[in-house]
Coordinates of C-alpha atoms in Angstrom, one line a residue:
M1 CA -98.3 -94.7 -81.5
S2 CA -96.6 -95.8 -84.2
E3 CA -92.5 -95.9 -83.4
R4 CA -91.6 -93.5 -86.6
A5 CA -94.3 -91.0 -84.5
A6 CA -92.7 -91.4 -81.2
E7 CA -89.2 -90.9 -82.6
F8 CA -90.9 -87.5 -84.2
E9 CA -92.2 -86.7 -81.0
R10 CA -89.2 -86.9 -78.8
A11 CA -86.9 -85.3 -81.3
L12 CA -89.5 -82.5 -81.4
H13 CA -89.0 -82.1 -77.8
G14 CA -85.7 -83.0 -77.4
T15 CA -86.3 -85.7 -75.3
G16 CA -84.4 -88.2 -77.5
P17 CA -81.0 -89.7 -77.2
Q18 CA -78.4 -86.4 -77.8
P19 CA -75.7 -86.9 -79.6
P20 CA -72.3 -86.7 -77.8
E21 CA -70.8 -82.8 -77.4
R22 CA -67.8 -82.2 -79.4
T23 CA -64.3 -82.4 -77.4
G24 CA -61.2 -80.3 -77.8
S25 CA -60.8 -77.5 -80.4
R26 CA -60.0 -76.7 -83.9
L27 CA -57.0 -75.6 -82.6
D28 CA -56.7 -79.1 -81.2
D29 CA -57.3 -80.8 -84.3
A30 CA -54.9 -78.7 -86.2
W31 CA -52.0 -79.4 -83.9
Q32 CA -52.3 -83.1 -83.9
R33 CA -52.0 -83.0 -87.2
W34 CA -49.0 -80.9 -87.4
M35 CA -47.4 -82.7 -84.5
A36 CA -48.1 -85.9 -86.7
D37 CA -45.3 -85.2 -89.3
P38 CA -42.3 -86.0 -87.2
R39 CA -40.1 -83.0 -89.2
L40 CA -42.7 -80.7 -87.4
R41 CA -42.4 -82.5 -84.4
R42 CA -38.8 -82.3 -83.8
L43 CA -38.7 -78.7 -85.1
W44 CA -41.1 -77.5 -82.2
D45 CA -39.2 -80.3 -79.7
W46 CA -36.0 -78.3 -80.4
G47 CA -37.0 -75.3 -81.8
G48 CA -39.4 -73.9 -79.1
P49 CA -36.8 -74.2 -76.5
A50 CA -34.1 -72.7 -78.4
A51 CA -36.1 -70.1 -79.4
V52 CA -36.9 -69.4 -75.5
L53 CA -32.9 -69.4 -75.2
V54 CA -32.6 -66.7 -77.8
I55 CA -35.0 -64.3 -76.0
A56 CA -33.6 -64.7 -72.8
A57 CA -30.2 -64.0 -74.1
A58 CA -31.6 -61.2 -76.0
T59 CA -33.2 -59.8 -73.0
R60 CA -29.5 -60.4 -70.9
L61 CA -26.9 -59.6 -73.2
I62 CA -28.1 -56.5 -76.0
G63 CA -26.8 -53.3 -73.6
L64 CA -25.5 -55.2 -70.9
E65 CA -22.3 -52.8 -70.9
H66 CA -24.7 -50.1 -69.9
P67 CA -24.8 -48.1 -67.7
Q68 CA -20.6 -47.7 -67.7
Q69 CA -20.6 -47.7 -63.9
I70 CA -20.7 -49.7 -60.8
V71 CA -24.5 -50.3 -59.9
F72 CA -25.6 -51.0 -56.1
D73 CA -23.8 -53.9 -54.8
E74 CA -21.3 -54.5 -57.7
T75 CA -19.4 -52.5 -55.5
Y76 CA -18.7 -55.2 -53.4
Y77 CA -18.7 -58.1 -55.9
V78 CA -17.3 -56.9 -59.2
K79 CA -14.3 -55.4 -57.2
D80 CA -14.1 -58.4 -55.1
A81 CA -14.0 -60.7 -58.0
Y82 CA -11.0 -58.4 -60.0
A83 CA -9.0 -58.9 -56.5
L84 CA -9.5 -62.5 -56.0
A85 CA -8.3 -63.2 -59.5
H86 CA -5.2 -61.2 -59.1
L87 CA -4.1 -61.9 -55.6
G88 CA -6.2 -65.2 -54.7
Y89 CA -8.3 -63.6 -52.2
E90 CA -10.6 -60.5 -51.8
A91 CA -8.6 -57.0 -50.8
R92 CA -9.5 -53.6 -49.7
W93 CA -9.9 -50.7 -52.1
P94 CA -9.5 -46.9 -52.2
D95 CA -12.1 -44.7 -51.8
D96 CA -12.8 -43.4 -55.3
A97 CA -12.4 -47.0 -56.4
N98 CA -15.6 -47.1 -57.8
A99 CA -14.8 -44.3 -60.4
A100 CA -11.4 -45.5 -61.6
F101 CA -12.6 -48.9 -62.2
A102 CA -15.7 -47.6 -64.4
A103 CA -13.0 -45.4 -66.2
G104 CA -11.0 -48.9 -67.5
A105 CA -8.3 -47.9 -64.4
P106 CA -9.2 -51.0 -61.9
D107 CA -5.8 -51.8 -60.7
T108 CA -5.6 -49.5 -57.6
Y109 CA -6.9 -52.2 -54.8
Y110 CA -4.6 -52.7 -52.4
T111 CA -2.9 -56.0 -50.7
T112 CA -4.7 -55.8 -47.6
G113 CA -7.5 -58.5 -47.2
S114 CA -10.9 -57.2 -46.8
F115 CA -13.7 -59.1 -44.6
I116 CA -16.1 -60.5 -47.0
A117 CA -19.5 -61.6 -46.3
H118 CA -19.9 -64.1 -48.6
P119 CA -17.9 -67.1 -50.3
P120 CA -15.7 -66.5 -53.4
L121 CA -17.2 -69.2 -56.0
G122 CA -19.8 -66.1 -57.3
K123 CA -16.9 -63.9 -57.3
W124 CA -14.6 -66.2 -59.4
I125 CA -18.1 -66.6 -62.2
I126 CA -17.4 -62.7 -62.3
A127 CA -14.0 -63.1 -62.4
A128 CA -14.2 -65.5 -65.5
G129 CA -16.4 -62.9 -67.4
M130 CA -13.6 -60.1 -66.7
A131 CA -11.3 -62.4 -67.8
A132 CA -12.6 -63.5 -71.1
F133 CA -13.7 -59.7 -72.1
G134 CA -11.7 -57.4 -69.9
T135 CA -12.8 -54.7 -67.8
D136 CA -12.8 -51.7 -69.9
S137 CA -16.5 -52.3 -70.3
A138 CA -19.2 -53.0 -67.7
F139 CA -19.7 -55.6 -70.3
G140 CA -16.7 -57.5 -69.0
W141 CA -17.8 -57.3 -65.4
R142 CA -21.5 -58.4 -65.7
V143 CA -21.3 -61.2 -68.4
G144 CA -20.3 -63.7 -66.0
V145 CA -23.8 -63.8 -64.6
A146 CA -25.7 -62.6 -67.6
V147 CA -24.4 -66.6 -68.7
V148 CA -25.8 -67.9 -65.9
G149 CA -28.8 -66.0 -66.1
I150 CA -29.4 -67.5 -69.6
L151 CA -28.3 -71.1 -68.3
L152 CA -30.7 -70.9 -65.3
V153 CA -33.7 -70.6 -68.4
G154 CA -32.8 -73.6 -69.9
L155 CA -31.9 -75.5 -66.8
T156 CA -35.9 -74.3 -66.0
M157 CA -37.1 -75.8 -69.0
L158 CA -35.1 -78.9 -68.6
V159 CA -37.0 -79.4 -65.0
A160 CA -40.1 -78.8 -66.7
R161 CA -39.4 -81.5 -69.4
H162 CA -39.0 -84.1 -66.5
L163 CA -42.1 -82.7 -64.7
F164 CA -44.3 -82.5 -67.5
T165 CA -43.0 -84.0 -70.2
S166 CA -45.3 -81.7 -72.8
T167 CA -43.1 -79.6 -74.7
T168 CA -45.4 -76.8 -74.7
M169 CA -45.4 -76.3 -71.2
V170 CA -41.7 -76.7 -71.3
V171 CA -41.8 -73.7 -73.8
V172 CA -44.2 -71.7 -71.5
A173 CA -42.0 -72.1 -68.4
G174 CA -38.8 -71.2 -70.3
A175 CA -40.4 -68.3 -71.5
L176 CA -42.1 -66.8 -68.3
L177 CA -38.9 -66.9 -67.0
A178 CA -36.6 -65.4 -69.9
I179 CA -39.1 -62.4 -70.3
D180 CA -39.5 -61.6 -66.3
G181 CA -38.5 -58.8 -64.8
N182 CA -36.8 -60.1 -61.2
A183 CA -34.9 -62.9 -63.6
I184 CA -33.8 -60.4 -66.2
V185 CA -32.6 -57.6 -63.7
M186 CA -30.7 -60.3 -61.4
S187 CA -28.8 -61.3 -64.8
R188 CA -27.8 -58.1 -65.7
V189 CA -26.4 -57.0 -62.6
S190 CA -23.3 -58.7 -61.2
L191 CA -24.8 -59.7 -57.9
L192 CA -24.6 -63.3 -56.4
D193 CA -28.1 -64.6 -56.5
T194 CA -28.6 -65.3 -60.0
P195 CA -25.7 -68.2 -59.6
V196 CA -27.3 -69.1 -56.1
A197 CA -30.1 -70.1 -58.2
F198 CA -28.6 -71.8 -60.9
F199 CA -26.7 -74.2 -58.4
A200 CA -29.8 -74.5 -56.4
L201 CA -32.0 -75.8 -59.3
L202 CA -29.3 -77.8 -61.0
G203 CA -29.3 -79.9 -57.4
A204 CA -32.5 -80.0 -57.5
Y205 CA -33.1 -81.4 -60.9
F206 CA -30.5 -84.2 -60.0
A207 CA -32.6 -84.9 -56.8
L208 CA -35.0 -85.7 -59.5
L209 CA -33.0 -87.9 -61.8
D210 CA -32.1 -89.8 -58.5
R211 CA -35.6 -90.1 -57.7
A212 CA -36.2 -92.0 -60.7
W213 CA -32.8 -93.6 -60.5
A214 CA -33.7 -95.0 -57.1
S215 CA -37.3 -96.2 -58.6
R216 CA -35.7 -98.7 -60.8
R217 CA -33.2 -99.9 -58.6
L218 CA -35.7 -100.4 -56.1
D219 CA -37.6 -102.6 -58.8
A220 CA -34.8 -104.5 -60.1
W221 CA -33.8 -105.2 -56.2
L222 CA -37.7 -106.2 -55.7
G223 CA -38.0 -108.3 -58.5
H224 CA -34.4 -110.1 -57.5
R225 CA -35.7 -110.7 -53.9
A226 CA -38.7 -112.2 -55.0
G227 CA -36.8 -114.2 -57.7
Q228 CA -34.8 -115.8 -54.6
G229 CA -37.6 -116.0 -52.6
R230 CA -36.0 -113.8 -49.6
P231 CA -37.6 -111.5 -47.7
T232 CA -38.5 -107.7 -48.2
H233 CA -39.8 -106.2 -45.2
W234 CA -37.0 -103.7 -44.9
G235 CA -36.2 -102.8 -48.4
P236 CA -32.6 -102.3 -49.9
V237 CA -30.3 -99.8 -49.2
L238 CA -28.9 -97.8 -52.0
W239 CA -25.3 -97.1 -51.7
W240 CA -25.0 -96.3 -55.3
R241 CA -27.0 -93.1 -56.3
P242 CA -24.8 -91.2 -59.2
W243 CA -27.4 -88.3 -59.2
L244 CA -27.4 -88.1 -55.5
L245 CA -23.8 -87.5 -55.8
A246 CA -24.3 -84.9 -58.6
A247 CA -27.2 -82.9 -56.6
S248 CA -24.5 -82.7 -53.6
L249 CA -21.5 -81.3 -55.5
A250 CA -24.5 -79.0 -56.8
F251 CA -25.9 -77.6 -53.8
G252 CA -22.2 -78.0 -52.2
S253 CA -21.6 -75.0 -55.1
A254 CA -24.6 -73.0 -54.6
A255 CA -23.5 -72.9 -50.7
S256 CA -20.2 -71.7 -52.5
V257 CA -21.7 -68.5 -53.9
K258 CA -24.1 -67.9 -50.9
W259 CA -24.6 -69.6 -47.5
N260 CA -28.5 -69.8 -48.4
G261 CA -27.4 -72.6 -50.5
F262 CA -27.1 -74.9 -47.5
F263 CA -31.1 -74.4 -47.0
F264 CA -31.5 -76.1 -50.6
L265 CA -29.0 -78.9 -49.5
A266 CA -31.1 -79.3 -46.1
V267 CA -34.8 -79.2 -47.5
F268 CA -34.0 -81.2 -50.5
G269 CA -32.5 -83.9 -48.5
I270 CA -35.3 -84.2 -46.5
Y271 CA -37.1 -84.2 -50.1
T272 CA -35.2 -87.2 -50.8
V273 CA -36.0 -89.3 -48.0
V274 CA -39.2 -88.4 -47.7
S275 CA -38.8 -89.6 -51.8
D276 CA -37.8 -92.8 -50.8
A277 CA -40.4 -93.7 -48.3
F278 CA -42.9 -92.9 -50.9
L279 CA -41.1 -95.1 -53.6
R280 CA -40.9 -98.0 -51.2
R281 CA -44.4 -97.5 -49.7
R282 CA -45.9 -97.7 -53.4
A283 CA -43.4 -100.7 -54.4
G284 CA -45.9 -102.6 -51.4
I285 CA -42.4 -103.0 -48.8
E286 CA -44.0 -103.8 -45.6
L287 CA -41.5 -101.5 -43.3
W288 CA -41.1 -98.7 -46.0
G289 CA -41.0 -96.0 -43.3
T290 CA -39.1 -97.6 -40.5
G291 CA -36.6 -98.9 -43.6
T292 CA -36.3 -95.3 -45.1
V293 CA -35.6 -93.5 -41.7
L294 CA -33.4 -96.0 -40.2
R295 CA -31.4 -97.5 -43.2
Q296 CA -31.8 -95.4 -46.5
G297 CA -31.8 -91.9 -44.6
P298 CA -28.5 -92.4 -43.1
V299 CA -26.8 -93.6 -46.4
S300 CA -28.4 -90.4 -48.2
F301 CA -26.9 -88.3 -45.6
V302 CA -23.6 -90.0 -46.2
L303 CA -24.1 -89.3 -50.1
L304 CA -25.4 -86.0 -50.0
V305 CA -23.8 -83.8 -47.0
P306 CA -20.1 -84.5 -46.7
L307 CA -19.2 -84.4 -50.6
A308 CA -21.2 -80.7 -50.3
L309 CA -19.1 -79.6 -47.6
V310 CA -16.0 -80.5 -49.0
V311 CA -16.9 -78.4 -52.2
Y312 CA -17.6 -75.4 -49.9
V313 CA -14.4 -76.0 -48.5
A314 CA -12.5 -76.0 -51.8
S315 CA -14.3 -73.3 -53.2
W316 CA -11.7 -71.0 -50.8
W317 CA -8.4 -72.6 -52.5
G318 CA -7.3 -69.1 -53.1
W319 CA -7.6 -68.0 -49.3
F320 CA -5.7 -71.3 -48.5
A321 CA -2.9 -70.7 -51.3
S322 CA -2.3 -67.1 -50.2
D323 CA -1.1 -65.0 -47.5
G324 CA -2.6 -62.1 -47.6
G325 CA -6.5 -63.1 -47.1
Y326 CA -8.4 -61.8 -43.9
Y327 CA -8.1 -63.4 -40.9
R328 CA -5.2 -65.9 -42.8
H329 CA -2.8 -65.6 -40.5
W330 CA -5.2 -64.8 -37.4
I331 CA -3.4 -66.9 -35.0
E332 CA 0.0 -66.4 -35.8
Q333 CA 0.0 -62.5 -36.3
Q334 CA -3.2 -61.4 -34.8
G335 CA -3.1 -62.7 -31.4
G336 CA -5.9 -65.1 -31.8
E337 CA -6.0 -68.1 -29.9
A338 CA -5.0 -72.0 -31.2
W339 CA -7.1 -74.5 -30.2
T340 CA -6.1 -76.7 -27.3
G341 CA -6.8 -80.4 -26.1
A342 CA -8.4 -82.6 -28.3
L343 CA -8.3 -80.5 -31.4
A344 CA -4.8 -78.8 -31.1
W345 CA -3.3 -80.8 -33.9
V346 CA -5.8 -79.0 -36.3
P347 CA -3.4 -76.6 -38.8
H348 CA -3.5 -73.2 -37.8
A349 CA -4.7 -72.9 -41.5
L350 CA -7.8 -74.6 -40.8
Q351 CA -8.4 -72.6 -37.4
N352 CA -7.9 -69.5 -39.0
W353 CA -10.4 -70.3 -41.5
W354 CA -13.0 -71.3 -39.3
H355 CA -12.7 -68.1 -37.5
Y356 CA -13.2 -66.3 -40.4
Q357 CA -16.8 -68.5 -41.1
V358 CA -17.6 -67.7 -37.3
S359 CA -17.2 -64.0 -38.4
I360 CA -19.3 -64.1 -41.5
Y361 CA -21.9 -66.2 -39.8
N362 CA -22.5 -63.5 -36.7
F363 CA -22.2 -60.7 -39.6
N364 CA -24.9 -62.2 -41.6
A365 CA -27.4 -63.2 -38.6
G366 CA -26.8 -60.1 -37.3
L367 CA -27.2 -57.8 -39.9
Q368 CA -30.1 -55.3 -39.2
A369 CA -28.7 -51.9 -40.7
H370 CA -31.6 -50.0 -42.3
H371 CA -31.3 -49.7 -46.2
D372 CA -34.0 -48.0 -48.2
Y373 CA -34.7 -50.6 -50.1
M374 CA -34.9 -53.3 -47.5
S375 CA -38.0 -55.3 -47.7
N376 CA -39.7 -57.9 -45.5
P377 CA -40.2 -61.3 -46.6
L378 CA -43.4 -61.6 -45.4
T379 CA -44.5 -59.3 -48.9
W380 CA -42.1 -60.9 -51.1
L381 CA -44.5 -63.0 -52.8
F382 CA -47.0 -59.7 -53.4
L383 CA -43.9 -57.7 -54.9
V384 CA -44.4 -55.0 -52.3
R385 CA -40.7 -53.6 -52.2
P386 CA -38.4 -54.2 -55.3
T387 CA -34.7 -53.0 -55.4
S388 CA -33.7 -49.9 -57.1
M389 CA -30.3 -51.0 -58.7
H390 CA -29.7 -47.4 -60.3
Y391 CA -31.4 -44.1 -61.0
E392 CA -29.7 -40.6 -62.8
N393 CA -31.3 -37.8 -64.0
L394 CA -29.9 -36.9 -67.4
G395 CA -31.3 -33.5 -67.7
D396 CA -34.2 -32.1 -69.6
G397 CA -37.1 -34.6 -68.3
V398 CA -34.8 -37.3 -69.2
A399 CA -33.4 -40.5 -66.7
E400 CA -32.6 -43.9 -66.4
A401 CA -33.3 -46.7 -64.0
I402 CA -32.8 -49.8 -63.2
L403 CA -35.5 -51.3 -60.8
E404 CA -35.5 -54.9 -59.6
I405 CA -39.1 -56.0 -60.5
A406 CA -40.7 -58.7 -61.9
N407 CA -43.3 -58.6 -64.4
P408 CA -46.7 -58.1 -62.0
L409 CA -48.7 -60.7 -63.7
I410 CA -46.4 -63.4 -63.7
W411 CA -45.4 -62.9 -60.1
W412 CA -49.2 -62.3 -58.8
G413 CA -50.3 -65.0 -60.9
A414 CA -47.4 -67.7 -59.6
T415 CA -48.3 -66.7 -56.1
A416 CA -52.1 -67.8 -56.9
A417 CA -50.7 -70.7 -58.1
L418 CA -48.9 -71.6 -54.8
G419 CA -52.3 -71.7 -53.4
Y420 CA -53.6 -74.0 -56.1
L421 CA -50.7 -76.4 -56.1
C422 CA -51.8 -76.7 -52.2
V423 CA -55.4 -77.7 -53.0
R424 CA -54.5 -79.9 -55.8
I425 CA -51.8 -81.9 -53.4
V426 CA -54.8 -82.3 -51.0
L427 CA -57.2 -83.5 -53.8
R428 CA -54.8 -86.0 -55.1
L429 CA -53.9 -87.1 -52.3
R430 CA -57.3 -88.2 -51.2
A431 CA -57.5 -89.8 -54.7
G432 CA -54.5 -91.8 -54.4
R433 CA -53.3 -90.3 -56.9
P434 CA -49.4 -89.1 -57.3
V435 CA -48.4 -85.6 -56.2
W436 CA -44.6 -85.7 -56.9
P437 CA -44.6 -82.9 -59.4
E438 CA -46.2 -80.7 -57.4
A439 CA -44.1 -81.8 -54.3
F440 CA -41.0 -80.8 -55.9
I441 CA -42.3 -77.4 -56.9
L442 CA -43.3 -76.4 -53.2
T443 CA -40.1 -77.9 -51.7
G444 CA -37.9 -75.7 -54.1
V445 CA -40.6 -72.5 -53.1
A446 CA -40.0 -73.8 -49.3
A447 CA -36.4 -74.3 -49.7
G448 CA -35.6 -70.7 -51.2
Y449 CA -38.4 -68.8 -49.2
L450 CA -39.3 -70.0 -45.6
P451 CA -35.7 -69.9 -44.0
W452 CA -35.6 -66.3 -44.5
L453 CA -39.0 -65.9 -42.2
A454 CA -36.9 -66.8 -39.5
Y455 CA -35.0 -63.7 -40.0
L456 CA -37.5 -60.8 -40.1
S457 CA -35.9 -58.3 -38.5
R458 CA -32.8 -58.9 -40.6
T459 CA -31.5 -56.4 -43.8
V460 CA -32.9 -58.6 -46.8
F461 CA -34.1 -57.7 -50.1
Q462 CA -36.9 -58.3 -52.5
F463 CA -34.5 -59.7 -55.1
Y464 CA -33.3 -62.7 -53.2
T465 CA -36.3 -64.4 -54.5
I466 CA -34.6 -65.0 -57.6
A467 CA -33.6 -68.0 -55.8
F468 CA -36.5 -70.0 -56.0
E469 CA -38.8 -68.1 -59.1
P470 CA -38.0 -71.2 -61.3
Y471 CA -40.3 -72.8 -59.3
L472 CA -42.6 -69.8 -58.9
V473 CA -43.2 -70.1 -62.9
L474 CA -43.2 -74.1 -63.0
G475 CA -46.0 -73.9 -60.5
L476 CA -47.7 -70.8 -62.4
T477 CA -46.9 -73.5 -65.7
M478 CA -48.9 -76.1 -64.0
A479 CA -52.0 -73.9 -63.2
L480 CA -52.0 -72.6 -66.6
A481 CA -52.1 -76.1 -68.0
A482 CA -55.1 -76.8 -65.7
V483 CA -56.9 -73.5 -66.8
A484 CA -56.3 -74.6 -70.5
G485 CA -57.7 -78.1 -69.1
P486 CA -57.0 -81.2 -71.8
R487 CA -57.9 -81.7 -75.5
T488 CA -60.4 -84.1 -74.1
D489 CA -62.7 -81.3 -72.4
V490 CA -65.8 -80.5 -74.1
E491 CA -65.5 -77.9 -76.9
R492 CA -67.0 -74.8 -75.0
R493 CA -64.8 -75.3 -71.9
R494 CA -61.7 -76.3 -73.9
L495 CA -62.2 -73.0 -75.9
A496 CA -62.9 -70.9 -72.8
G497 CA -59.7 -72.3 -71.2
L498 CA -57.7 -72.1 -74.2
T499 CA -58.7 -68.2 -74.5
T500 CA -58.3 -67.5 -71.0
V501 CA -54.4 -68.6 -71.3
G502 CA -53.6 -66.9 -74.3
V503 CA -55.2 -63.5 -73.3
Y504 CA -53.0 -64.3 -70.1
L505 CA -49.7 -65.0 -71.9
A506 CA -50.4 -61.7 -74.4
L507 CA -50.9 -59.5 -71.7
V508 CA -47.9 -60.8 -69.9
A509 CA -45.8 -60.3 -72.9
L510 CA -47.1 -56.6 -73.6
L511 CA -46.4 -55.9 -70.0
S512 CA -43.0 -57.1 -70.5
L513 CA -42.4 -54.9 -73.2
F514 CA -43.6 -51.9 -71.2
F515 CA -41.1 -52.6 -68.3
L516 CA -38.1 -53.8 -70.5
P517 CA -37.0 -50.0 -70.3
L518 CA -36.8 -50.0 -66.8
W519 CA -35.5 -53.4 -66.2
T520 CA -32.3 -52.6 -68.6
G521 CA -31.7 -48.7 -67.5
M522 CA -33.0 -47.3 -71.0
P523 CA -33.2 -43.3 -71.1
M524 CA -36.6 -42.5 -71.0
P525 CA -39.0 -39.4 -70.5
V526 CA -39.5 -38.9 -66.8
W527 CA -43.3 -38.9 -67.3
F528 CA -43.0 -42.8 -68.9
L529 CA -40.9 -43.8 -66.3
Q530 CA -43.3 -42.4 -63.7
L531 CA -46.1 -44.8 -65.3
H532 CA -44.1 -47.6 -64.0
Y533 CA -44.4 -46.9 -60.3
W534 CA -47.9 -48.2 -59.7
F535 CA -47.5 -48.1 -56.2
R536 CA -45.5 -45.7 -53.9
S537 CA -43.6 -48.5 -52.2
W538 CA -42.3 -49.0 -55.8
I539 CA -40.4 -45.8 -55.7

């Protein structure tokens, strides 16, 4: 058979060499052309995140003054913030204070100190909003937390930029948080959990920057030692770590809002030590584990923990500077026992303050009062029992409500993504590939979630999850990127991935529009309101 006949035979039966299958998609080709234009590239890199912030601001600020009444636990934090700004400490209020406050007559507080369950910083944020916009409208007492909620979206995008480097992933992560109901509601009511989430994520971001800083310093140290012919078995002790000090300030601020901020301090402190160990191992330091634990670890503790405690104590400056705070003169006027022996030198103000802290701890640790909307932490990732912040029947078949419920597609998708991240870490470790982005995300979830599993019988609520929601959306973003696949995938695989992700994000956006009235307290027909209660436990 001639060579030409053989080629014809192979082509006829498909046995010859096949042309390579096309990779990517037409969308990828168009996108690469657009991004090749520096002006369009800059517009996307800056305009995409800016558009997300506009959406976040709109969902958090529009109609913020409604309802013009104190809702849910605003009854504690709004009034505490107002008294704090005027007296320097939280004070007691008369029984009808909520109505008077909502009517624009907030000056009904007493001067007697009131026992509080949480530190002052979050209430100072609420007070700042009232100082700027007044108390005639609920906008004034909510705008402080709302601004923090907007900043939380921006900070999430900063973290995403450091983790992923892709502007598209940055925009997706920010948009998921910007349009999610849990984040929206917790930015529109004056509770303390959104400031905790912000300061905790800020500390985590600084821990990421510290990792990069430590890596560069380690490489420089090794190069210097090698040039001098000196040993490197133990590795360096890095004292100057400015980003770790910044993380300490941020975590101390988180704890100064609510004590669960200390969970983030502890967990990310461990993360820093483990990260240092892996960096030293990668660099080829012989005693990478021992050197980290025995030498760098104690130094990192000194850099991270004491400053955070100083920030926490400083957040109580109003209590120290005034005379009427709860337990302010516990020893002098309330029959408290002063310390003796080696601690007798401690000023009574500090002893009184310490007694107050112990009382706060005992209250929080033992809180087991029944509440209709309390939820078990084991159910948080499955969105079983959201919190009703407000409900009012307006008559004529119309009602308004504020239900703190996440977008179900975002929340359940993020929960599934946690499993994906765990599997991904195992596979990448086996392949000897880096896992630090996945480890960072899971560390954040662990810091915000796992400690609550020790308090299964305590009175807790679904909205506590806002403290770790940014890490959930970061994990979901990473999972969506895996579904979409890289541009180097064959065309049919890439098209299937892009279509799946596109349809999912479109459904997420539509579902957020559907739930938006329930997140913002818009009046609506009762029948339409009932369409949002998919399960009895949501009512």
